[in-house]
Coordinates of C-alpha atoms in Angstrom, one line a residue:
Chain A
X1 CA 8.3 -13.4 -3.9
X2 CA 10.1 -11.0 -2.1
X3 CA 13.6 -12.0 -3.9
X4 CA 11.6 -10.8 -7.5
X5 CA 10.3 -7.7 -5.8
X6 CA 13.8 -7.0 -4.4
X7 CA 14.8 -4.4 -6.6
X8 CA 11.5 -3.0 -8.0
X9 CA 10.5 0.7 -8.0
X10 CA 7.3 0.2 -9.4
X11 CA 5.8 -2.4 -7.3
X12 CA 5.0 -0.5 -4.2
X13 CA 4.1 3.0 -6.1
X14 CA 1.4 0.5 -8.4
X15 CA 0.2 -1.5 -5.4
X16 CA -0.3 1.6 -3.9
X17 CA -2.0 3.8 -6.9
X18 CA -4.2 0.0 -7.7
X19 CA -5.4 -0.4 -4.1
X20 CA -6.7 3.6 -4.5
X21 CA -8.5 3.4 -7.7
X22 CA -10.0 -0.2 -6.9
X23 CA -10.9 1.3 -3.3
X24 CA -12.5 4.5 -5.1
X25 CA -14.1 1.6 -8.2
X26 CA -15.5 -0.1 -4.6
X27 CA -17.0 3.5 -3.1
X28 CA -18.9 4.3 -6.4
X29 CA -20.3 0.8 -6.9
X30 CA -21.8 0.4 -3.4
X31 CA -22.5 4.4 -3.6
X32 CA -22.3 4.3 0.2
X33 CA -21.1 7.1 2.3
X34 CA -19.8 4.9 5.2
X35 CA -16.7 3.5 2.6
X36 CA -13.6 5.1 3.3
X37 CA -11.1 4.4 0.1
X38 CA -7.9 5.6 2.4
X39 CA -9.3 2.8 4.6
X40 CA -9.9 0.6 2.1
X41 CA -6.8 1.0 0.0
X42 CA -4.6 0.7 3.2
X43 CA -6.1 -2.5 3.7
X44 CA -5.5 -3.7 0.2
X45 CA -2.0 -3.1 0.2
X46 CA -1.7 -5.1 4.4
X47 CA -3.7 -8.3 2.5
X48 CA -1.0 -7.9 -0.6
X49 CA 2.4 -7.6 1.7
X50 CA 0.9 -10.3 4.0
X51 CA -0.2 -12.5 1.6
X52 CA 2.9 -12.3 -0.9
X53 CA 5.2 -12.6 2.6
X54 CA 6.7 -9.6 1.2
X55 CA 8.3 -7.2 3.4
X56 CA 6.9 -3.4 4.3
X57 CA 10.8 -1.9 3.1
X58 CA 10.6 -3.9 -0.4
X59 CA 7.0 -2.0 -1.0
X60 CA 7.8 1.4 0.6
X61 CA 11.3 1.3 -1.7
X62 CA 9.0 1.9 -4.6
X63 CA 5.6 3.7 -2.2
X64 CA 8.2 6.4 -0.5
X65 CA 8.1 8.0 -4.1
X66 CA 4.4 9.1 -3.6
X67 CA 5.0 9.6 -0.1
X68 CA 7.7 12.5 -0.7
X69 CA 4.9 14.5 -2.7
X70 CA 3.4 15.1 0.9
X71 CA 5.8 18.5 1.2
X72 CA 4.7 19.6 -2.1
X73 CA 1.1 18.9 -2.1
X74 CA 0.7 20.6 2.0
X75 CA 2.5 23.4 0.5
X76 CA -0.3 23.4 -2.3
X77 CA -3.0 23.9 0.6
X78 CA -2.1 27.6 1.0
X79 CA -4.0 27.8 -2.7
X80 CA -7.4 27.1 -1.1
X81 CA -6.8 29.3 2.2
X82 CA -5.8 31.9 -0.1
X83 CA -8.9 31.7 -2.1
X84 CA -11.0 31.8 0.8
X85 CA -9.6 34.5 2.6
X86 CA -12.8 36.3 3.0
X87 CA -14.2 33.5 4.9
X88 CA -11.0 33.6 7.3
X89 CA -11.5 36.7 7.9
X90 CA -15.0 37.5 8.8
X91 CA -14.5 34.1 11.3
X92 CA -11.4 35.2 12.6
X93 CA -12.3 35.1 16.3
X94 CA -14.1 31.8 15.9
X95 CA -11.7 30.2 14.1
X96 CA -8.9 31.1 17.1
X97 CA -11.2 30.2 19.8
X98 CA -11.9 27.1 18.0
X99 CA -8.6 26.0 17.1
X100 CA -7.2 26.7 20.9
X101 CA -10.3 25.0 22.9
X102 CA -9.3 22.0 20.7
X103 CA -5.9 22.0 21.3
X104 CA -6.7 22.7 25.0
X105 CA -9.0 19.9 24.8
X106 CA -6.1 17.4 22.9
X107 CA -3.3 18.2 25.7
X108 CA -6.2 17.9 28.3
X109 CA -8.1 14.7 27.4
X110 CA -4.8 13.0 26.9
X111 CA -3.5 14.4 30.8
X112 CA -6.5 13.1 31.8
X113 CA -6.9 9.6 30.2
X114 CA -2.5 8.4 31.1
X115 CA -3.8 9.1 35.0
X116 CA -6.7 6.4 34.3
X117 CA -4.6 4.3 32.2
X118 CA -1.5 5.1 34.5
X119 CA 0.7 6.3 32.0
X120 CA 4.2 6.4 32.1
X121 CA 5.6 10.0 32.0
X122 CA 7.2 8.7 29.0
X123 CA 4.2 7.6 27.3
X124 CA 2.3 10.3 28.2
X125 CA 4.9 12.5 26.5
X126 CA 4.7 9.9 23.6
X127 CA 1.1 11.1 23.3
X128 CA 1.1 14.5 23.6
X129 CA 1.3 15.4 20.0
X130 CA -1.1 13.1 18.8
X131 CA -3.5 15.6 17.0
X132 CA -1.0 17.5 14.5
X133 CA 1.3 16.7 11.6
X134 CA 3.7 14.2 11.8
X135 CA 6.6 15.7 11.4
X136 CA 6.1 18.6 13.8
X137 CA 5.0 15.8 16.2
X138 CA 8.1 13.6 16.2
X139 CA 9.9 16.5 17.2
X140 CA 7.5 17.5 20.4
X141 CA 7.7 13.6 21.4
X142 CA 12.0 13.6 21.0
X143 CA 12.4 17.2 22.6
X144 CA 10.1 15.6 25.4
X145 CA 11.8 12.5 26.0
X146 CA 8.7 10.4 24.1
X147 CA 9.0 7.2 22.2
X148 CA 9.4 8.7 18.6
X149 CA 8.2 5.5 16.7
X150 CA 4.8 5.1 18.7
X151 CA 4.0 8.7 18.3
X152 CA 4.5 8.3 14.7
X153 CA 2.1 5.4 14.7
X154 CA -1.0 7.1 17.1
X155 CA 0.1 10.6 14.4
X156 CA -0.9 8.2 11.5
X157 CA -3.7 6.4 13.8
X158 CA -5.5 9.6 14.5
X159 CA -5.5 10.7 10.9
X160 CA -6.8 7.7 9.0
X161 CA -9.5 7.4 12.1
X162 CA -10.4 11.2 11.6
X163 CA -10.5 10.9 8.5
X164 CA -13.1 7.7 8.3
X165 CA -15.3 9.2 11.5
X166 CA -15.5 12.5 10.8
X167 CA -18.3 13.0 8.7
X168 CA -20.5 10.8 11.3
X169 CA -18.9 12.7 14.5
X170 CA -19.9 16.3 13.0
X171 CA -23.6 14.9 12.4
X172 CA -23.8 13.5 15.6
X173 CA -22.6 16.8 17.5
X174 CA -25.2 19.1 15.2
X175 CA -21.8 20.9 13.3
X176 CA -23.4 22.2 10.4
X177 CA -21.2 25.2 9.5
X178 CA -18.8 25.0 7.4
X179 CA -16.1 27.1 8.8
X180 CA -16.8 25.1 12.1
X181 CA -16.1 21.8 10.0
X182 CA -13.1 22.3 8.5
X183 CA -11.6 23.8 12.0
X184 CA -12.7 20.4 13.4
X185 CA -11.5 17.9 11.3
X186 CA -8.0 19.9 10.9
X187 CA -7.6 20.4 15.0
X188 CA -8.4 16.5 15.2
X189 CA -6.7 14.7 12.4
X190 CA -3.8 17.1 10.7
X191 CA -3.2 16.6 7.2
X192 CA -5.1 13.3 6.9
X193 CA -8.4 14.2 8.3
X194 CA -7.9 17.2 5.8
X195 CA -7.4 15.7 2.6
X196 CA -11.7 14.3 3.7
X197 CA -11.9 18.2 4.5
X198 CA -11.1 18.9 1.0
X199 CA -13.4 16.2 -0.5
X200 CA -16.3 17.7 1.6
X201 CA -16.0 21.1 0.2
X202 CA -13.3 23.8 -0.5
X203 CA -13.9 26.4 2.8
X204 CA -14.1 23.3 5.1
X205 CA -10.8 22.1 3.4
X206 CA -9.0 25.8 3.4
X207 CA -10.3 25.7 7.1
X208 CA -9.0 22.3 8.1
X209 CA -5.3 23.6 6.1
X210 CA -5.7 26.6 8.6
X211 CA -5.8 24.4 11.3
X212 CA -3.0 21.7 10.7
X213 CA -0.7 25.3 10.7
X214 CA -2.2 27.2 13.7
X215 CA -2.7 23.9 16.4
X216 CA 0.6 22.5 15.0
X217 CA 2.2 25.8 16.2
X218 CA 0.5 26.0 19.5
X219 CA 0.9 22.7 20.6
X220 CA 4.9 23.0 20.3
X221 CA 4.4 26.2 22.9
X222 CA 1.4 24.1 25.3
X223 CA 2.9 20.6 25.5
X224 CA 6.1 21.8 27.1
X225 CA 3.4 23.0 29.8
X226 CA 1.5 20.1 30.1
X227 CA 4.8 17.7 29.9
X228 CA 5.2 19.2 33.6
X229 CA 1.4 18.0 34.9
X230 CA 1.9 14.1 34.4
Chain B
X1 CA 4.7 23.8 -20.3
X2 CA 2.2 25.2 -18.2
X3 CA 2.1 22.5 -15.9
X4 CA 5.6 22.2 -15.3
X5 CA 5.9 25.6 -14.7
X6 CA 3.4 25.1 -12.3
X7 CA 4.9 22.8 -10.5
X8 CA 8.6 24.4 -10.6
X9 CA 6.7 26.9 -8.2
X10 CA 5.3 24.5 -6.2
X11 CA 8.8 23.0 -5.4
X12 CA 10.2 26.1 -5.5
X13 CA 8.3 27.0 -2.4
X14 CA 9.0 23.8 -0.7
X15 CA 12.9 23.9 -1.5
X16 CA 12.6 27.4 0.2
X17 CA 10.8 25.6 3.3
X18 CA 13.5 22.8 3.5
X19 CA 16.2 25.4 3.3
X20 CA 14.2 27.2 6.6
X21 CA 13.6 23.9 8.1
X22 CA 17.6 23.3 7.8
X23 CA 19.1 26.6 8.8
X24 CA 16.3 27.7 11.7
X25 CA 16.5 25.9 15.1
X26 CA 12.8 25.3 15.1
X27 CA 10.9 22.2 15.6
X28 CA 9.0 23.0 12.1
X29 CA 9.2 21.0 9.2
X30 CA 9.2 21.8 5.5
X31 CA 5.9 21.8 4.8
X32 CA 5.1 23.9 7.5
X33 CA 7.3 26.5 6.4
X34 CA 6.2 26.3 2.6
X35 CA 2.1 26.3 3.3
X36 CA 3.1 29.6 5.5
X37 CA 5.5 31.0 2.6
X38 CA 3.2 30.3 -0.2
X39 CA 0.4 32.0 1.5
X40 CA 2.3 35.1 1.9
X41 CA 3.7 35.1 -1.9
X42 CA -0.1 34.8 -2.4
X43 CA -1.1 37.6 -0.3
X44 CA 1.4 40.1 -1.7
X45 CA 1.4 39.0 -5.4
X46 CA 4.2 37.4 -5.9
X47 CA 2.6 34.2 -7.1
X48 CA -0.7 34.7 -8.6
X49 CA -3.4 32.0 -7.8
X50 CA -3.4 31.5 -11.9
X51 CA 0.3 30.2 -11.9
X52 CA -0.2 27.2 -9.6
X53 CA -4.2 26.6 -9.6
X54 CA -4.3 23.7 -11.7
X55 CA -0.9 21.7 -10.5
X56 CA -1.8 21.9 -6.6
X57 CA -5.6 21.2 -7.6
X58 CA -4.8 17.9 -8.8
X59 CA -1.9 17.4 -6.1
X60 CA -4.8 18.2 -3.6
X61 CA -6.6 15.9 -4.8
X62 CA -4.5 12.8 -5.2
X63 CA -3.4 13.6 -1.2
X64 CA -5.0 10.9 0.4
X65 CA -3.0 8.3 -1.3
X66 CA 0.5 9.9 -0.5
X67 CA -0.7 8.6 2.8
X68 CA -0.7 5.1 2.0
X69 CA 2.5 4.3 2.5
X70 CA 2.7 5.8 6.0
X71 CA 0.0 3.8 7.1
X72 CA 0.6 0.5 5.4
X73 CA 3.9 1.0 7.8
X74 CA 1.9 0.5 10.9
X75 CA 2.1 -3.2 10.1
X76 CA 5.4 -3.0 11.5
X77 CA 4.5 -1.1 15.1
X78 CA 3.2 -4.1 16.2
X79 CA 6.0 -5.0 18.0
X80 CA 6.1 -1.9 19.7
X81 CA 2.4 -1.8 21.1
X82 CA 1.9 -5.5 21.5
X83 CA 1.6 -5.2 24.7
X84 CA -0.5 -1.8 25.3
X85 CA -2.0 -2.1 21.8
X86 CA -5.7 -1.8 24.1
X87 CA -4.8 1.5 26.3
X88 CA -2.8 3.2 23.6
X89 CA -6.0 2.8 20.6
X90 CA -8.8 3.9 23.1
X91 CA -7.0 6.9 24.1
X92 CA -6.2 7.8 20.2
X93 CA -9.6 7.1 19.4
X94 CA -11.4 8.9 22.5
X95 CA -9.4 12.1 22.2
X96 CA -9.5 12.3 18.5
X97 CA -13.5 12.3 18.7
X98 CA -13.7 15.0 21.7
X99 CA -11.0 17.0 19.7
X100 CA -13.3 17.0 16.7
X101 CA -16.6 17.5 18.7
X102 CA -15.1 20.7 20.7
X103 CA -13.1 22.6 17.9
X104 CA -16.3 22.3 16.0
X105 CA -18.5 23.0 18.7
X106 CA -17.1 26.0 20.0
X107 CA -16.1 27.3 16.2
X108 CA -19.9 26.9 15.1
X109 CA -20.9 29.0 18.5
X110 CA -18.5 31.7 18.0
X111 CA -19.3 32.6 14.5
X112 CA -23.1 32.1 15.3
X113 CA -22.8 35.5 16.9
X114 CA -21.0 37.3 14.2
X115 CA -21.2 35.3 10.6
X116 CA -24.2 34.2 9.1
X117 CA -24.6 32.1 5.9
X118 CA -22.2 29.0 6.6
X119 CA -24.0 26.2 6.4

């Protein structure tokens, strides 16, 4: 299989568009809230590779085409944040306290859980900028001496988790504002958990943009800090 | 025409933020730097919201599958946390939901002081 596929541009950017649709198809056919179609899709395309022995680099030599409209498309976020400026501004002090109590609470919880685990100082670091966008992360984990690869993976971990849990996690805690939601799923789960942000409504997604800038930003500054506690 | 006008913007903006992401000794990416620079050309007129609305609506929404491809990749970390796989998913998973729970919580208390008509 893989010797056909070899060459192809089009397979992995069709398996990848199919697995959506089908995965969106499956949501609206079951009409259930609890079906995630990132989730689903992702697991599409695993059962496709695995089944077809085909390797992840003969898929992602046609999938890295959709993947390099990520710069493009979080540069498009700045349209929604614009539009809701208002909102941004009458929260202002909120939105701040919000976005650095969860940063505080990311650098924290993670200090907290490598002592019960018994982290390495490496891993620890390696963990540090789980919460923000990958790109910005990788280069907190290299500048700290963290495995680069793993953080990737937890980066990409947290996002398609935040993105499947957050709806149920901002029931369960009684967040019902809006402003409040987007900051949430944004401080969590960067870019990932936003792109749910933006299917739940267009000030929780300008939020959730907000906070993939501002916690991405602060965590460069604190996890130098915290690097020196563990 | 209009879309590709659209969209010539769009990259515009994030040719601008790989050009800052090359030349400035910061640990921020392009994307970074465009979401930040398109808000400003916003904010002072330079761009009005009319010349990109309907390309970065539809690039919005198509988003979650750009992230696919990142996450069909994870098939091959397992080498890497094989052995931790346990420690390293409960922390990821434990942090993420506290992260989410306090942002929100603290936001929601905050602006129940000042802003009204949220929810």
């Amino acid at each position: 299989m893989n010797n056909i596929l070899n060459s192809s541009t089009f397979f992995g950017m069709f398996l990848t568009l199919a697995a959506y649709v089908l995965a969106v198809a499956i949501k609206k056919k079951l009409k259930s809230s609890l079906i995630n179609p990132l989730l689903i899709a992702i697991m599409i395309c695993i059962a496709v590779i695995l089944a077809g022995r085909i390797e992840y680099d003969t898929y992602n030599q046609g999938a890295k085409y959709i993947s390099v409209l990520l710069t493009p498309a979080t540069v498009c976020l700045a349209v929604p944040l614009y539009t809701q400026i208002e909102k941004l501004k009458q929260n202002f002090r909120a939105i701040m306290a919000g976005i650095i109590s969860g940063v505080l609470t990311s650098l924290g919880s993670i200090l907290l859980m490598a002592k019960i685990f018994g982290f390495s100082h490496e891993e620890y670091v390696t963990f540090l900028p789980k919460s923000i966008t990958t790109a910005i992360g990788m280069s907190v984990s290299e500048e700290l001496g963290g495995y680069v690869a793993i953080t990737v993976t937890i980066i990409v971990l947290t996002g398609v988790f935040g993105n499947i849990i957050c709806e149920l996690v901002l029931k369960l805690f009684g967040i019902r504002n809006r402003v409040a939601k987007g900051i949430a799923i944004g401080t969590a789960s960067h870019a990932i958990g936003t792109s749910k942000a933006m299917e739940i409504g267009e000030i929780e997604g300008a939020m959730s943009s907000l906070s993939i800038v501002v916690s991405g930003i602060l965590t460069v500054i604190l996890a130098s800090i915290f690097a020196g506690l563990h | 025409m209009k879309y590709l006008k659209q969209m010539m913007i769009i990259l515009s903006v994030s040719l601008v933020g790989e050009l800052l992401h090359e030349l400035l000794p910061l640990p921020v990416p392009a994307s970074i730097y465009g979401i930040i620079g398109m808000f400003i050309m916003l904010y002072t007129g330079l761009i009005r919201v009319e010349q990109v609305r309907e390309t970065s609506s539809f690039l919005i929404e198509i988003m979650p599958v750009m992230f696919v491809p990142a996450a069909v990749g994870l098939i091959n970390s397992w080498d890497v946390l094989k052995s931790h796989w346990l420690s390293y998913v409960t922390v990821t998973l434990v942090s993420t939901v506290i992260v989410m729970a306090v942002s929100g919580l603290v936001t929601q208390a905050v602006t129940g002081k000042g802003g009204k008509g949220n929810e």
